[in-house]
Amino acid sequence: MTTRAHPFRRQATVAALKETIVFWLLRAFTYVILGFGAIIFSIIIYKGSPAVFGSIRFDGAFPFIHNDFLFTKPQTLHIFRYKGELKQMSAAQYYAFTGEGTPETAPAAATPEQPLAPAVHATTEVVTPSPARATNAASALLAPATPTPPAETPAPSAAQPKIDPNDITEHETYSYAAGGIWPQIVGTVLLVIGSMTIALILGIFSAVYLSEYSKQGPLISAIRLAIVNLAGVPSIVFGLFGVGIFVIGMGWNISLLAGWFTLAFMVLPVIITASEESLRAVPRGFREGSLALGATKWQTIFSNVLPYALPGILTSSVLGIARVAGETAPILFTAAYATSDKLPWELSITPNRMHSGFLGYVEYPFLWIHDFALHGVSALPYHIYVVSSKIPQNEYTERVQYGTAFVFLAVVMAIALSSVLLRIRLRNRLKW
Amino acid sequence: MDESKPSAQTAEVVPTKVAAPSPSDKLARLNAPTIIDINNVDFYYGASKALHGINFPIKNKLVTAFIGPSGCGKSTLLRCLNRMNDLVEGTRIGAGSIKISGVDIYDPSVDVIELRKRVGMVFQKSNPFPKSIYENVVYGLRLQGINSKSRLDETVERSLRGAALWEEVRDRLHTSALGLSGGQQQRLCIARAIAVEPEIILMDEPCSALDPIATVKVEELIHQLKQDYTIVIVTHNMQQAGRCSDITAFFYMGRLIEIDATEKIFTNPTQKQTEDYISGRFG
Amino acid sequence: MPFSASTNPYSNGPASEQISNIRETLLLMASLADRNLSLAIRALVERDEKLAATVEKEDSQLDELEISIDELVINHMATHAPVATDCRLMLVASKISSNLERIADQAVAIARRSLELNREPLLKPLIDIPRMAQIAEGMLRDSITAFIDRKPELAQEIIKRDKEVDAINKQLARELTSFMLEDPATITRSLNLTIVARCLERIADHCKNIAEEVYYLYQAIDIRHERDKNA
């Protein structure tokens, strides 16, 4: 078959060849990157999901979610042989099983007694001041806590007679490997909500000032450049900044408040830049139309510019949310505890009634806020760091390691998704 | 056959003085009182001079059109009249003054907000806010803290009637203003401007984005509005200036070349530049 | 009476205002011309000098109106760039107004002749001239009616009547020539009557022109000089 000769005939030229090569190279790079991402995510999902959705493999109850992993506190996992039989128990179950009584009377339980597990205790560097208190609280609050119980383990009961300690052999303990990650989830959500609120308020206000009020000049340009550069500063630097300013300078110690502000300052550059962009994207006509009707500048911005910039600001904040939720370094020294005995609202250290000088005893009904904000929390990213680096990696710890990572991904996605939904709602309402 | 002519009943017919409508009436109307007095205004964008010694009055309750090629300063001058140029950085009045009802609007004692309430503006691109039609019209009143339902309702009807839009939108006042057609949107913007009861309405190329039918409607509206408002309109459509203005001012390169009654400008301009421009020979 | 809102193509706005203005001015001019013509004929028939004087005085008004129509027309053309019917109206209005002005001039001429004729007794009873005047006046009124009521067919019909006037004029000229040949004393009067007849013939021509313009305005067909072409 002869090809018809016409001026637009396809011909094999060098340019055409290059075009093909470039296309396939670009495509290959992209898919390799995507492939790595897919591998990482599938590993996390494959290994982490059983901790949450493992029900099909274990108890099989709808909706196949392990409430105890999501909604209980972490506990130390005890692995031992009782009369030659391998047993796997959380701390609460273990103490009930051995009948060692209240942890206060048996603090030795947490210390390495057994010669069989020296290595474990050597690596378990993170030993909270009194993990026993935590387990006590956990056992009191969440009596039926049964994390990944092997089916053959009988449910421990307090009435069980005290067993002979000599029957327990090969006793190993792994911190945090039993129980759940509820305080970490709570801490992460609190950190995200608080720091994003602070960051959005500060960020939007300064963006409004920078783009609407300030006179454009070298100073403002320098400030803007500085803000953009701040976005590139490593997060550990923000962490140290937080330590210097909030933890020590303001005397907040390691607390939710210090964490909020540190994280807020970390995402501020992103928020400010994004907010400025969004404000600029609001048509000039909205401002002019409003001003021409005799509105003041603030009236114009508040009622006719900000509402239309908000969807854009929220979109860009999604990025900030992911960062706030994911960064370990800034909260390392400012907000995070490896484990906290109580959830933030369970703290009531400061009495509501205090003697304050000549006023005598005064009621302070809102002092719980003080306790709430000025105490540290656990957080998912920090927990991942702890469980992946401070305890050994084996079949007993995999559950908490991958499970936490999986939950963490899910939490970030959930926050991001809700932000996207909010944006879509706003955008639909305020479309132009 | 004489009987068939009723007007010639008697021999003593007095010659009747017939009131012939003549364009000279229009000239007589130019003696209307001055509302805006533009006095030797120089205007600068940064270092470049955009207006050179502009000097003319704007008459009360007449339509004054500014025409001229792009960049001739007509829009700049319009935006000086309600100080919208304040929003652009680096702009300033170099010399001269603009007086509205005798008050220099660039005096430091002038409240720009009050000025803009008295001097409304309609823009080239219709810019209804993404709110309901109702909320668009009452926007200016809400800014002033007026929230009485009856007062707002009354204003909405009055303004929309004034903007010849009431019949078209009365059944959907609470739907989005963005659902209106381009011409309706522009008339909504006019309604929004007249809702705050200004004395002067500035229009910056109000029909440049509209189709001919919508343009005719806006022009008819301008013709009606002139009963109650002083209107200054910037247009790059010369025919529009001819159709809807009483006085036309021709600008070129930041200078006022000629101002006169519109008929005079369009039939017998005194300046060659004006004639060339309106004949479409340049610009 | 002049326009009903229904026949006005514009709802409101400056363009329609100016157009109505032109049409109304034209109408005013037509009625004045019509009146002057009647007065001139009455001056002749009733031998009334005052009426003749009135005709002369009122002529200046028509001149002013002709100028002001031209001014309105040029202003409207300059500011509104009219098209289609409006555009034709501009041309037609200008032509009609000049025709009307000439009709009025002819009326003045008739009035002047009547003053001269009044100094002497009647040459003969006036029969043909009032008939011509009646036809001419009818033509004028009908052409204006055609203009106002947008009736091109009426305009077409007017054109035919011009021939009647021409015929009467020729016949009258022959008659008056015979008078003059018989008695040289009647030459002045005969000539004056000839001139009056000729004026009326001219007026009829102008009316025909107006009718042609009206037809052109509404049908956009130029029917001028058709007879020449067909011939």
CSV table of N, CA and C in Angstrom, one decimal, chain A residues 110-127 171-175 389-392:
chain,number,residue,atom,x,y,z
A,110,ALA,N,7.5,-3.4,87.4
A,110,ALA,CA,7.9,-2.8,86.2
A,110,ALA,C,9.4,-2.8,86.0
A,111,THR,N,10.1,-3.2,87.1
A,111,THR,CA,11.5,-3.2,87.0
A,111,THR,C,12.0,-4.5,86.5
A,112,PRO,N,13.2,-4.6,85.9
A,112,PRO,CA,13.6,-5.9,85.4
A,112,PRO,C,14.0,-6.8,86.5
A,113,GLU,N,13.2,-7.8,86.6
A,113,GLU,CA,13.5,-8.9,87.6
A,113,GLU,C,14.0,-10.1,86.9
A,114,GLN,N,13.4,-10.3,85.8
A,114,GLN,CA,13.7,-11.6,85.1
A,114,GLN,C,15.0,-11.5,84.3
A,115,PRO,N,15.8,-12.4,84.5
A,115,PRO,CA,17.1,-12.4,83.8
A,115,PRO,C,16.9,-12.7,82.3
A,116,LEU,N,15.7,-13.3,82.0
A,116,LEU,CA,15.4,-13.6,80.6
A,116,LEU,C,15.2,-12.5,79.6
A,117,ALA,N,14.9,-11.3,80.2
A,117,ALA,CA,14.6,-10.2,79.3
A,117,ALA,C,15.5,-9.0,79.6
A,118,PRO,N,16.8,-9.2,79.7
A,118,PRO,CA,17.6,-8.0,79.9
A,118,PRO,C,17.6,-7.1,78.7
A,119,ALA,N,17.7,-7.7,77.5
A,119,ALA,CA,17.9,-6.9,76.3
A,119,ALA,C,16.7,-6.0,76.1
A,120,VAL,N,15.5,-6.6,76.4
A,120,VAL,CA,14.3,-5.8,76.2
A,120,VAL,C,14.4,-4.5,77.1
A,121,HIS,N,14.7,-4.7,78.3
A,121,HIS,CA,14.7,-3.5,79.2
A,121,HIS,C,15.8,-2.5,78.8
A,122,ALA,N,16.9,-3.1,78.2
A,122,ALA,CA,18.0,-2.2,77.8
A,122,ALA,C,17.5,-1.2,76.7
A,123,THR,N,16.7,-1.8,75.8
A,123,THR,CA,16.2,-1.0,74.7
A,123,THR,C,15.0,-0.1,75.1
A,124,THR,N,14.3,-0.5,76.1
A,124,THR,CA,13.1,0.2,76.5
A,124,THR,C,13.6,1.4,77.3
A,125,GLU,N,14.1,2.4,76.6
A,125,GLU,CA,14.7,3.5,77.3
A,125,GLU,C,13.6,4.4,77.9
A,126,VAL,N,12.5,4.5,77.1
A,126,VAL,CA,11.5,5.4,77.5
A,126,VAL,C,10.7,4.7,78.6
A,127,VAL,N,11.0,5.1,79.8
A,127,VAL,CA,10.3,4.5,80.9
A,127,VAL,C,9.7,5.7,81.6
A,171,HIS,N,10.1,-14.0,80.7
A,171,HIS,CA,9.3,-12.9,80.8
A,171,HIS,C,9.9,-11.7,80.1
A,172,GLU,N,9.2,-11.2,79.1
A,172,GLU,CA,9.7,-10.0,78.4
A,172,GLU,C,8.6,-8.9,78.5
A,173,THR,N,9.0,-7.7,78.5
A,173,THR,CA,8.0,-6.6,78.4
A,173,THR,C,8.4,-5.6,77.3
A,174,TYR,N,7.3,-5.1,76.7
A,174,TYR,CA,7.5,-4.1,75.6
A,174,TYR,C,6.6,-3.0,75.9
A,175,SER,N,7.2,-1.8,76.2
A,175,SER,CA,6.4,-0.6,76.5
A,175,SER,C,5.5,-0.3,75.3
A,389,SER,N,11.5,3.6,67.4
A,389,SER,CA,12.9,3.7,67.7
A,389,SER,C,13.3,3.3,69.1
A,390,LYS,N,12.4,3.3,70.0
A,390,LYS,CA,12.7,3.0,71.4
A,390,LYS,C,12.3,1.6,71.9
A,391,ILE,N,11.6,0.9,71.1
A,391,ILE,CA,11.3,-0.5,71.5
A,391,ILE,C,11.7,-1.4,70.3
A,392,PRO,N,12.0,-2.6,70.6
A,392,PRO,CA,12.5,-3.4,69.5
A,392,PRO,C,11.4,-3.7,68.5
